[in-house]
Amino acid sequence: MNINENYLNLEESYLFSTVAKKVAQYTSENPDKKVIRLGIGDVTLPLCNAVIGAMHKAVDEMGSQSTFRGYGPEQGYDFLRNAVKNYYLKRNVELDTDEIFISDGAKSDIGNILDLFSKDNAVLVPDPVYPVYVDTNIMAGRKVIFANANEENDFLPLPDKNTKADIIYICSPNNPTGAVYNKEQLKLWVNYAKEQNAIILFDAAYECFVSDENLPKSIFEIEGAKDCAIEFCSLSKTAGFTGTRCGYTIVPKNLGRLNKFWLRRQTTKFNGVPYIVQRGAEAVFSEEGQKEIKENINYYKENAKIISETLTKCGIYYTGGKHSPYIWLKCPNNMKSWEFFDYLLNNIQIVGTPGSGFGQNGEGYFRLTSFGSKENTIEAMKRFEEAFSPAKV
C-alpha cells in the first residue's frame, strides 16, 4: 500500500485552522475580554423568510407518501436548474439546463472538477489567492505557477503570454483582495486561455456584491468564454447558505467532452443536494427571495463601508469593500501579517486573517470581512481607529 505523498507538500495546517487555534487559546486565557471576529468569511444574518418558508413546505412534503422524495437527480432538480438559468438570462447569458449542475457548494466543486484533468497540466493561480486553489492541485501533484497580484496592478494581474498554463483560476470579486476585473480585463484572460488551449476555472462566489452594472458578475458575459471557461457559484454568501450548503457549477457544452465527463463524475461520486435544500435555493431566485437577500447583502455592504471609512481616516492602504465583503489592507508600521494578527488580538481584541496565509504576495497585508454584526463592526472600527489614528501611528 502506497500513500499519496503529495500531501507532504502541503502546509502543516490550513490557514483558518491556525487562526481558530490562536483565538481559542487567547479567549481561554482572557475570558473577560470581548473578542470581535472579522476573520473567517462566515455570514451572521439568518436565512431569509422566503427560503425558510420554502424549506418548511418541503419538509411537510417529505412527511407525506404522495409527495415524498427519495434519491433525486445528481445534477439537481429541474426546478432549481431552471431558476438558475433564468437568473443568468437576466444578465443576457443564455444557458441550457444540462449545462447547470447543482452541488453542495463552490468549494467542493472547485476541488472535485480537477478529477477531469490530467495531473500533467500546469496550473496558474494569482498570488495572493484562496488557499483551496493551490492545495487541491498540490494534493494531485500538479505544477502550480503564480501570477503576481500586487499594489502596482491593483491586485488584478493580467495574462503573460510568455507563461504557459493549462488550467487558470480567476476569482472576481477576489478572495482575499476584494478586487474586481472589468470586462476588458476578463476579455484578455479569455483570449489568453483560447490561445493557450487552456481552461479558466472562474469562481463567482461573491458576484452578488457587485453593484456596478458595468462590472461583470459572470465570465460568460465575456464573448468567447463558453469556449474556455467553467464557472462556480455558491449561495453561501448570496443567501447565507454557509451552513445549508448549496451552489452550482456551469459547464458549457461548447467545452465538448468536459460537460459529459462532469455529468459522469457527479453521477458516480455524488448523490445530489437534499430536496429540502434545493427548494430553499429555488426560493432565493424568486422575486421575494431576491428582495430579501438584497437587504442582507446591503447590510454587509454597510459594514464594509464602515471598515473602509475607518481605514481611510487612518491613512491605511486597502482594496476591496466596495464590491466585495472583503477588505484587504496593508499592515501599518511595516508589520508582518502574523505580527499584525497578534497585535490586533492581544491589544484591541480584533480577529482578522493574515495575508501571508494567501501566498507570498500577501505578506505584509491583512484581510478583514464585513460579515459580522453592525454593532460589532462599529465597535471594532472604533478600537482600530483609536489604535491607528494618524496621531498615534
GROMACS .gro file of C-alpha atoms in nm:
model
  393
    1MET     CA    1   0.000   0.000   0.000
    2ASN     CA    2   0.138   0.340  -0.103
    3ILE     CA    3   0.000   0.673   0.016
    4ASN     CA    4  -0.034   0.994  -0.184
    5GLU     CA    5   0.284   1.166  -0.070
    6ASN     CA    6   0.181   1.490  -0.238
    7TYR     CA    7   0.006   1.564   0.091
    8LEU     CA    8   0.351   1.605   0.245
    9ASN     CA    9   0.398   1.912   0.024
   10LEU     CA   10   0.107   2.094   0.189
   11GLU     CA   11   0.140   2.346   0.467
   12GLU     CA   12   0.120   2.174   0.805
   13SER     CA   13  -0.222   2.320   0.881
   14TYR     CA   14  -0.499   2.500   0.696
   15LEU     CA   15  -0.481   2.880   0.738
   16PHE     CA   16  -0.815   2.919   0.912
   17SER     CA   17  -0.744   2.630   1.147
   18THR     CA   18  -0.435   2.813   1.269
   19VAL     CA   19  -0.635   3.131   1.320
   20ALA     CA   20  -0.902   2.943   1.517
   21LYS     CA   21  -0.641   2.776   1.736
   22LYS     CA   22  -0.476   3.108   1.825
   23VAL     CA   23  -0.810   3.272   1.903
   24ALA     CA   24  -0.924   2.978   2.118
   25GLN     CA   25  -0.605   2.996   2.322
   26TYR     CA   26  -0.637   3.372   2.374
   27THR     CA   27  -1.004   3.356   2.479
   28SER     CA   28  -0.937   3.075   2.725
   29GLU     CA   29  -0.661   3.279   2.885
   30ASN     CA   30  -0.858   3.608   2.873
   31PRO     CA   31  -1.224   3.520   2.938
   32ASP     CA   32  -1.304   3.878   3.040
   33LYS     CA   33  -1.204   4.022   2.700
   34LYS     CA   34  -1.461   4.066   2.422
   35VAL     CA   35  -1.306   3.935   2.101
   36ILE     CA   36  -1.460   4.058   1.775
   37ARG     CA   37  -1.414   3.820   1.483
   38LEU     CA   38  -1.372   3.978   1.141
   39GLY     CA   39  -1.164   3.693   1.004
   40ILE     CA   40  -1.336   3.391   0.850
   41GLY     CA   41  -1.588   3.482   0.583
   42ASP     CA   42  -1.891   3.328   0.750
   43VAL     CA   43  -2.224   3.508   0.738
   44THR     CA   44  -2.413   3.609   1.052
   45LEU     CA   45  -2.762   3.702   0.928
   46PRO     CA   46  -3.022   3.421   0.921
   47LEU     CA   47  -3.183   3.272   0.612
   48CYS     CA   48  -3.449   3.498   0.461
   49ASN     CA   49  -3.820   3.434   0.508
   50ALA     CA   50  -3.876   3.317   0.150
   51VAL     CA   51  -3.614   3.044   0.192
   52ILE     CA   52  -3.742   2.933   0.533
   53GLY     CA   53  -4.100   2.916   0.403
   54ALA     CA   54  -3.998   2.705   0.104
   55MET     CA   55  -3.796   2.468   0.321
   56HIS     CA   56  -4.080   2.428   0.571
   57LYS     CA   57  -4.314   2.337   0.287
   58ALA     CA   58  -4.059   2.088   0.155
   59VAL     CA   59  -4.027   1.928   0.499
   60ASP     CA   60  -4.404   1.878   0.504
   61GLU     CA   61  -4.385   1.719   0.159
   62MET     CA   62  -4.126   1.474   0.287
   63GLY     CA   63  -4.371   1.367   0.558
   64SER     CA   64  -4.638   1.257   0.313
   65GLN     CA   65  -4.619   0.945   0.099
   66SER     CA   66  -4.772   1.120  -0.201
   67THR     CA   67  -4.507   1.397  -0.207
   68PHE     CA   68  -4.209   1.218  -0.053
   69ARG     CA   69  -3.884   1.235  -0.248
   70GLY     CA   70  -3.608   0.974  -0.238
   71TYR     CA   71  -3.295   0.988  -0.449
   72GLY     CA   72  -3.300   1.294  -0.672
   73PRO     CA   73  -3.107   1.364  -0.991
   74GLU     CA   74  -2.738   1.404  -0.907
   75GLN     CA   75  -2.712   1.716  -1.124
   76GLY     CA   76  -3.004   1.883  -0.946
   77TYR     CA   77  -3.381   1.907  -0.982
   78ASP     CA   78  -3.507   2.085  -1.292
   79PHE     CA   79  -3.698   2.341  -1.085
   80LEU     CA   80  -3.371   2.474  -0.940
   81ARG     CA   81  -3.169   2.442  -1.259
   82ASN     CA   82  -3.434   2.644  -1.441
   83ALA     CA   83  -3.427   2.907  -1.166
   84VAL     CA   84  -3.050   2.941  -1.213
   85LYS     CA   85  -3.097   2.952  -1.592
   86ASN     CA   86  -3.344   3.241  -1.560
   87TYR     CA   87  -3.112   3.421  -1.317
   88TYR     CA   88  -2.836   3.419  -1.580
   89LEU     CA   89  -3.080   3.519  -1.853
   90LYS     CA   90  -3.139   3.847  -1.669
   91ARG     CA   91  -2.774   3.923  -1.744
   92ASN     CA   92  -2.818   3.823  -2.109
   93VAL     CA   93  -2.634   3.495  -2.054
   94GLU     CA   94  -2.818   3.204  -2.217
   95LEU     CA   95  -2.761   2.859  -2.070
   96ASP     CA   96  -2.910   2.518  -2.131
   97THR     CA   97  -3.031   2.336  -1.819
   98ASP     CA   98  -2.793   2.048  -1.887
   99GLU     CA   99  -2.503   2.292  -1.855
  100ILE     CA  100  -2.608   2.365  -1.494
  101PHE     CA  101  -2.506   2.131  -1.213
  102ILE     CA  102  -2.634   2.179  -0.857
  103SER     CA  103  -2.387   2.098  -0.579
  104ASP     CA  104  -2.329   2.138  -0.206
  105GLY     CA  105  -2.111   2.445  -0.259
  106ALA     CA  106  -1.841   2.603  -0.473
  107LYS     CA  107  -1.555   2.481  -0.254
  108SER     CA  108  -1.642   2.117  -0.319
  109ASP     CA  109  -1.676   2.162  -0.694
  110ILE     CA  110  -1.358   2.367  -0.727
  111GLY     CA  111  -1.169   2.071  -0.585
  112ASN     CA  112  -1.375   1.796  -0.750
  113ILE     CA  113  -1.356   1.945  -1.100
  114LEU     CA  114  -0.988   1.850  -1.102
  115ASP     CA  115  -1.094   1.486  -1.147
  116LEU     CA  116  -1.148   1.580  -1.513
  117PHE     CA  117  -0.789   1.689  -1.578
  118SER     CA  118  -0.457   1.511  -1.603
  119LYS     CA  119  -0.205   1.577  -1.327
  120ASP     CA  120   0.039   1.683  -1.601
  121ASN     CA  121  -0.146   2.011  -1.650
  122ALA     CA  122   0.027   2.330  -1.536
  123VAL     CA  123  -0.196   2.543  -1.313
  124LEU     CA  124  -0.189   2.923  -1.298
  125VAL     CA  125  -0.325   3.095  -0.988
  126PRO     CA  126  -0.295   3.454  -0.868
  127ASP     CA  127  -0.086   3.529  -0.560
  128PRO     CA  128  -0.236   3.610  -0.311
  129VAL     CA  129  -0.511   3.353  -0.355
  130TYR     CA  130  -0.777   3.145  -0.180
  131PRO     CA  131  -0.570   2.852  -0.043
  132VAL     CA  132  -0.805   2.583  -0.176
  133TYR     CA  133  -0.698   2.652  -0.537
  134VAL     CA  134  -0.337   2.577  -0.456
  135ASP     CA  135  -0.383   2.296  -0.204
  136THR     CA  136  -0.616   2.085  -0.418
  137ASN     CA  137  -0.364   2.089  -0.702
  138ILE     CA  138  -0.071   2.015  -0.473
  139MET     CA  139  -0.266   1.714  -0.346
  140ALA     CA  140  -0.283   1.589  -0.705
  141GLY     CA  141   0.084   1.659  -0.775
  142ARG     CA  142   0.033   1.933  -1.035
  143LYS     CA  143   0.277   2.211  -1.112
  144VAL     CA  144   0.146   2.543  -0.978
  145ILE     CA  145   0.255   2.874  -1.133
  146PHE     CA  146   0.175   3.207  -0.972
  147ALA     CA  147   0.059   3.532  -1.133
  148ASN     CA  148   0.178   3.826  -0.928
  149ALA     CA  149  -0.104   4.035  -0.782
  150ASN     CA  150   0.025   4.346  -0.607
  151GLU     CA  151  -0.033   4.715  -0.543
  152GLU     CA  152   0.117   4.806  -0.881
  153ASN     CA  153  -0.154   4.618  -1.072
  154ASP     CA  154  -0.428   4.684  -0.814
  155PHE     CA  155  -0.418   4.313  -0.725
  156LEU     CA  156  -0.560   4.231  -1.069
  157PRO     CA  157  -0.287   4.050  -1.264
  158LEU     CA  158  -0.325   4.020  -1.640
  159PRO     CA  159  -0.202   3.734  -1.860
  160ASP     CA  160   0.163   3.699  -1.953
  161LYS     CA  161   0.194   3.542  -2.297
  162ASN     CA  162   0.535   3.405  -2.200
  163THR     CA  163   0.371   3.189  -1.932
  164LYS     CA  164   0.234   2.853  -2.042
  165ALA     CA  165  -0.068   2.737  -1.843
  166ASP     CA  166  -0.334   2.470  -1.892
  167ILE     CA  167  -0.570   2.550  -1.603
  168ILE     CA  168  -0.629   2.911  -1.495
  169TYR     CA  169  -0.801   3.017  -1.174
  170ILE     CA  170  -0.979   3.351  -1.162
  171CYS     CA  171  -1.186   3.478  -0.868
  172SER     CA  172  -1.373   3.805  -0.919
  173PRO     CA  173  -1.462   3.972  -0.686
  174ASN     CA  174  -1.144   3.829  -0.546
  175ASN     CA  175  -1.086   3.647  -0.222
  176PRO     CA  176  -0.886   3.777  -0.036
  177THR     CA  177  -0.825   4.117  -0.201
  178GLY     CA  178  -1.179   4.218  -0.297
  179ALA     CA  179  -1.051   4.340  -0.635
  180VAL     CA  180  -1.289   4.310  -0.935
  181TYR     CA  181  -1.199   4.262  -1.300
  182ASN     CA  182  -1.376   4.472  -1.562
  183LYS     CA  183  -1.497   4.329  -1.893
  184GLU     CA  184  -1.193   4.441  -2.089
  185GLN     CA  185  -0.957   4.270  -1.842
  186LEU     CA  186  -1.156   3.946  -1.843
  187LYS     CA  187  -1.157   3.952  -2.223
  188LEU     CA  188  -0.777   3.948  -2.213
  189TRP     CA  189  -0.792   3.634  -1.995
  190VAL     CA  190  -1.042   3.468  -2.228
  191ASN     CA  191  -0.824   3.544  -2.531
  192TYR     CA  192  -0.518   3.412  -2.347
  193ALA     CA  193  -0.694   3.090  -2.249
  194LYS     CA  194  -0.804   3.026  -2.605
  195GLU     CA  195  -0.454   3.094  -2.737
  196GLN     CA  196  -0.309   2.853  -2.479
  197ASN     CA  197  -0.583   2.593  -2.533
  198ALA     CA  198  -0.638   2.628  -2.158
  199ILE     CA  199  -0.944   2.619  -1.933
  200ILE     CA  200  -1.047   2.900  -1.697
  201LEU     CA  201  -1.197   2.797  -1.363
  202PHE     CA  202  -1.393   3.108  -1.269
  203ASP     CA  203  -1.502   3.148  -0.907
  204ALA     CA  204  -1.804   3.380  -0.891
  205ALA     CA  205  -1.887   3.314  -0.525
  206TYR     CA  206  -1.911   3.687  -0.445
  207GLU     CA  207  -2.090   3.808  -0.759
  208CYS     CA  208  -2.388   3.929  -0.556
  209PHE     CA  209  -2.175   4.209  -0.407
  210VAL     CA  210  -2.107   4.371  -0.745
  211SER     CA  211  -2.336   4.672  -0.768
  212ASP     CA  212  -2.186   4.841  -1.077
  213GLU     CA  213  -2.373   4.719  -1.385
  214ASN     CA  214  -2.061   4.782  -1.595
  215LEU     CA  215  -1.865   4.521  -1.400
  216PRO     CA  216  -1.921   4.155  -1.496
  217LYS     CA  217  -2.068   3.912  -1.245
  218SER     CA  218  -2.012   3.611  -1.469
  219ILE     CA  219  -1.727   3.510  -1.700
  220PHE     CA  220  -1.997   3.421  -1.952
  221GLU     CA  221  -2.074   3.789  -2.000
  222ILE     CA  222  -1.747   3.790  -2.198
  223GLU     CA  223  -1.754   3.692  -2.563
  224GLY     CA  224  -1.590   3.356  -2.622
  225ALA     CA  225  -1.591   3.248  -2.258
  226LYS     CA  226  -1.818   2.949  -2.320
  227ASP     CA  227  -1.537   2.803  -2.531
  228CYS     CA  228  -1.282   2.807  -2.248
  229ALA     CA  229  -1.439   2.855  -1.904
  230ILE     CA  230  -1.621   2.672  -1.626
  231GLU     CA  231  -1.797   2.886  -1.365
  232PHE     CA  232  -1.858   2.808  -0.998
  233CYS     CA  233  -2.102   2.991  -0.776
  234SER     CA  234  -2.247   2.942  -0.432
  235LEU     CA  235  -2.542   3.058  -0.228
  236SER     CA  236  -2.323   3.074   0.083
  237LYS     CA  237  -2.263   3.448   0.063
  238THR     CA  238  -2.553   3.528  -0.169
  239ALA     CA  239  -2.821   3.392   0.064
  240GLY     CA  240  -2.647   3.286   0.386
  241PHE     CA  241  -2.619   2.916   0.290
  242THR     CA  242  -2.282   2.859   0.457
  243GLY     CA  243  -2.445   2.604   0.688
  244THR     CA  244  -2.720   2.499   0.447
  245ARG     CA  245  -2.484   2.412   0.159
  246CYS     CA  246  -2.590   2.470  -0.198
  247GLY     CA  247  -2.415   2.600  -0.506
  248TYR     CA  248  -2.395   2.543  -0.879
  249THR     CA  249  -2.136   2.490  -1.149
  250ILE     CA  250  -2.176   2.586  -1.514
  251VAL     CA  251  -2.000   2.357  -1.764
  252PRO     CA  252  -2.083   2.480  -2.116
  253LYS     CA  253  -2.150   2.222  -2.385
  254ASN     CA  254  -1.907   2.418  -2.603
  255LEU     CA  255  -1.636   2.251  -2.393
  256GLY     CA  256  -1.725   1.921  -2.555
  257ARG     CA  257  -1.635   1.616  -2.351
  258LEU     CA  258  -1.588   1.816  -2.028
  259ASN     CA  259  -1.965   1.861  -1.993
  260LYS     CA  260  -2.025   1.486  -2.032
  261PHE     CA  261  -1.727   1.399  -1.812
  262TRP     CA  262  -1.857   1.622  -1.530
  263LEU     CA  263  -2.201   1.462  -1.554
  264ARG     CA  264  -2.038   1.119  -1.540
  265ARG     CA  265  -1.822   1.221  -1.244
  266GLN     CA  266  -2.117   1.361  -1.049
  267THR     CA  267  -2.345   1.065  -1.114
  268THR     CA  268  -2.067   0.834  -0.995
  269LYS     CA  269  -1.934   1.019  -0.689
  270PHE     CA  270  -2.218   1.246  -0.576
  271ASN     CA  271  -2.576   1.173  -0.469
  272GLY     CA  272  -2.703   1.526  -0.508
  273VAL     CA  273  -2.817   1.806  -0.280
  274PRO     CA  274  -3.113   1.729  -0.050
  275TYR     CA  275  -3.457   1.811  -0.189
  276ILE     CA  276  -3.539   2.037   0.106
  277VAL     CA  277  -3.225   2.244   0.049
  278GLN     CA  278  -3.292   2.271  -0.324
  279ARG     CA  279  -3.643   2.404  -0.257
  280GLY     CA  280  -3.489   2.665  -0.030
  281ALA     CA  281  -3.238   2.752  -0.301
  282GLU     CA  282  -3.516   2.786  -0.557
  283ALA     CA  283  -3.679   3.047  -0.333
  284VAL     CA  284  -3.357   3.252  -0.339
  285PHE     CA  285  -3.423   3.325  -0.707
  286SER     CA  286  -3.789   3.420  -0.656
  287GLU     CA  287  -3.893   3.785  -0.663
  288GLU     CA  288  -3.949   3.783  -0.287
  289GLY     CA  289  -3.624   3.597  -0.223
  290GLN     CA  290  -3.420   3.838  -0.435
  291LYS     CA  291  -3.564   4.135  -0.248
  292GLU     CA  292  -3.490   3.984   0.092
  293ILE     CA  293  -3.137   3.868   0.019
  294LYS     CA  294  -3.056   4.209  -0.129
  295GLU     CA  295  -3.141   4.363   0.207
  296ASN     CA  296  -2.897   4.124   0.376
  297ILE     CA  297  -2.624   4.196   0.123
  298ASN     CA  298  -2.674   4.571   0.172
  299TYR     CA  299  -2.631   4.514   0.547
  300TYR     CA  300  -2.290   4.357   0.485
  301LYS     CA  301  -2.203   4.629   0.234
  302GLU     CA  302  -2.271   4.890   0.500
  303ASN     CA  303  -2.032   4.708   0.732
  304ALA     CA  304  -1.771   4.712   0.456
  305LYS     CA  305  -1.824   5.086   0.417
  306ILE     CA  306  -1.770   5.137   0.791
  307ILE     CA  307  -1.443   4.943   0.775
  308SER     CA  308  -1.327   5.123   0.459
  309GLU     CA  309  -1.400   5.468   0.602
  310THR     CA  310  -1.202   5.385   0.915
  311LEU     CA  311  -0.901   5.273   0.712
  312THR     CA  312  -0.921   5.593   0.508
  313LYS     CA  313  -0.922   5.800   0.827
  314CYS     CA  314  -0.616   5.611   0.947
  315GLY     CA  315  -0.436   5.663   0.617
  316ILE     CA  316  -0.404   5.288   0.555
  317TYR     CA  317  -0.391   5.149   0.200
  318TYR     CA  318  -0.663   4.895   0.116
  319THR     CA  319  -0.854   4.735  -0.169
  320GLY     CA  320  -1.199   4.576  -0.175
  321GLY     CA  321  -1.504   4.670   0.029
  322LYS     CA  322  -1.699   4.845  -0.247
  323HIS     CA  323  -1.794   4.537  -0.448
  324SER     CA  324  -1.681   4.272  -0.204
  325PRO     CA  325  -1.733   4.158   0.156
  326TYR     CA  326  -1.354   4.157   0.197
  327ILE     CA  327  -1.123   4.447   0.278
  328TRP     CA  328  -0.756   4.387   0.206
  329LEU     CA  329  -0.531   4.629   0.394
  330LYS     CA  330  -0.161   4.699   0.421
  331CYS     CA  331  -0.032   4.631   0.771
  332PRO     CA  332   0.064   4.955   0.948
  333ASN     CA  333   0.421   5.027   1.062
  334ASN     CA  334   0.563   4.768   0.820
  335MET     CA  335   0.438   4.485   1.040
  336LYS     CA  336   0.437   4.131   0.905
  337SER     CA  337   0.099   3.964   0.860
  338TRP     CA  338   0.110   3.732   1.162
  339GLU     CA  339   0.274   4.005   1.371
  340PHE     CA  340  -0.022   4.230   1.294
  341PHE     CA  341  -0.264   3.945   1.370
  342ASP     CA  342  -0.108   3.902   1.715
  343TYR     CA  343  -0.109   4.277   1.775
  344LEU     CA  344  -0.478   4.313   1.695
  345LEU     CA  345  -0.576   4.011   1.903
  346ASN     CA  346  -0.368   4.095   2.209
  347ASN     CA  347  -0.418   4.473   2.213
  348ILE     CA  348  -0.763   4.552   2.076
  349GLN     CA  349  -0.919   4.201   2.056
  350ILE     CA  350  -0.995   4.205   1.683
  351VAL     CA  351  -0.951   3.891   1.473
  352GLY     CA  352  -0.868   3.908   1.103
  353THR     CA  353  -0.680   3.687   0.859
  354PRO     CA  354  -0.305   3.724   0.794
  355GLY     CA  355  -0.235   3.796   0.430
  356SER     CA  356   0.068   3.568   0.421
  357GLY     CA  357  -0.172   3.274   0.452
  358PHE     CA  358  -0.290   3.354   0.099
  359GLY     CA  359   0.056   3.345  -0.059
  360GLN     CA  360   0.394   3.515  -0.069
  361ASN     CA  361   0.250   3.839  -0.207
  362GLY     CA  362   0.013   3.851   0.089
  363GLU     CA  363   0.296   3.908   0.336
  364GLY     CA  364   0.253   4.249   0.497
  365TYR     CA  365  -0.121   4.255   0.422
  366PHE     CA  366  -0.432   4.157   0.616
  367ARG     CA  367  -0.792   4.061   0.538
  368LEU     CA  368  -1.098   4.183   0.726
  369THR     CA  369  -1.454   4.076   0.645
  370SER     CA  370  -1.785   4.260   0.663
  371PHE     CA  371  -1.985   3.956   0.774
  372GLY     CA  372  -2.003   4.048   1.141
  373SER     CA  373  -2.291   4.228   1.307
  374LYS     CA  374  -2.312   4.603   1.252
  375GLU     CA  375  -2.278   4.660   1.626
  376ASN     CA  376  -1.957   4.459   1.643
  377THR     CA  377  -1.820   4.616   1.325
  378ILE     CA  378  -1.872   4.966   1.465
  379GLU     CA  379  -1.708   4.871   1.793
  380ALA     CA  380  -1.417   4.702   1.619
  381MET     CA  381  -1.350   5.003   1.399
  382LYS     CA  382  -1.368   5.235   1.698
  383ARG     CA  383  -1.095   5.029   1.863
  384PHE     CA  384  -0.900   5.022   1.537
  385GLU     CA  385  -0.917   5.399   1.491
  386GLU     CA  386  -0.804   5.461   1.848
  387ALA     CA  387  -0.504   5.235   1.792
  388PHE     CA  388  -0.406   5.351   1.443
  389SER     CA  389  -0.518   5.712   1.409
  390PRO     CA  390  -0.251   5.921   1.228
  391ALA     CA  391  -0.166   6.094   1.557
  392LYS     CA  392  -0.073   5.763   1.720
  393VAL     CA  393   0.093   5.574   1.435
   0.00000   0.00000   0.00000
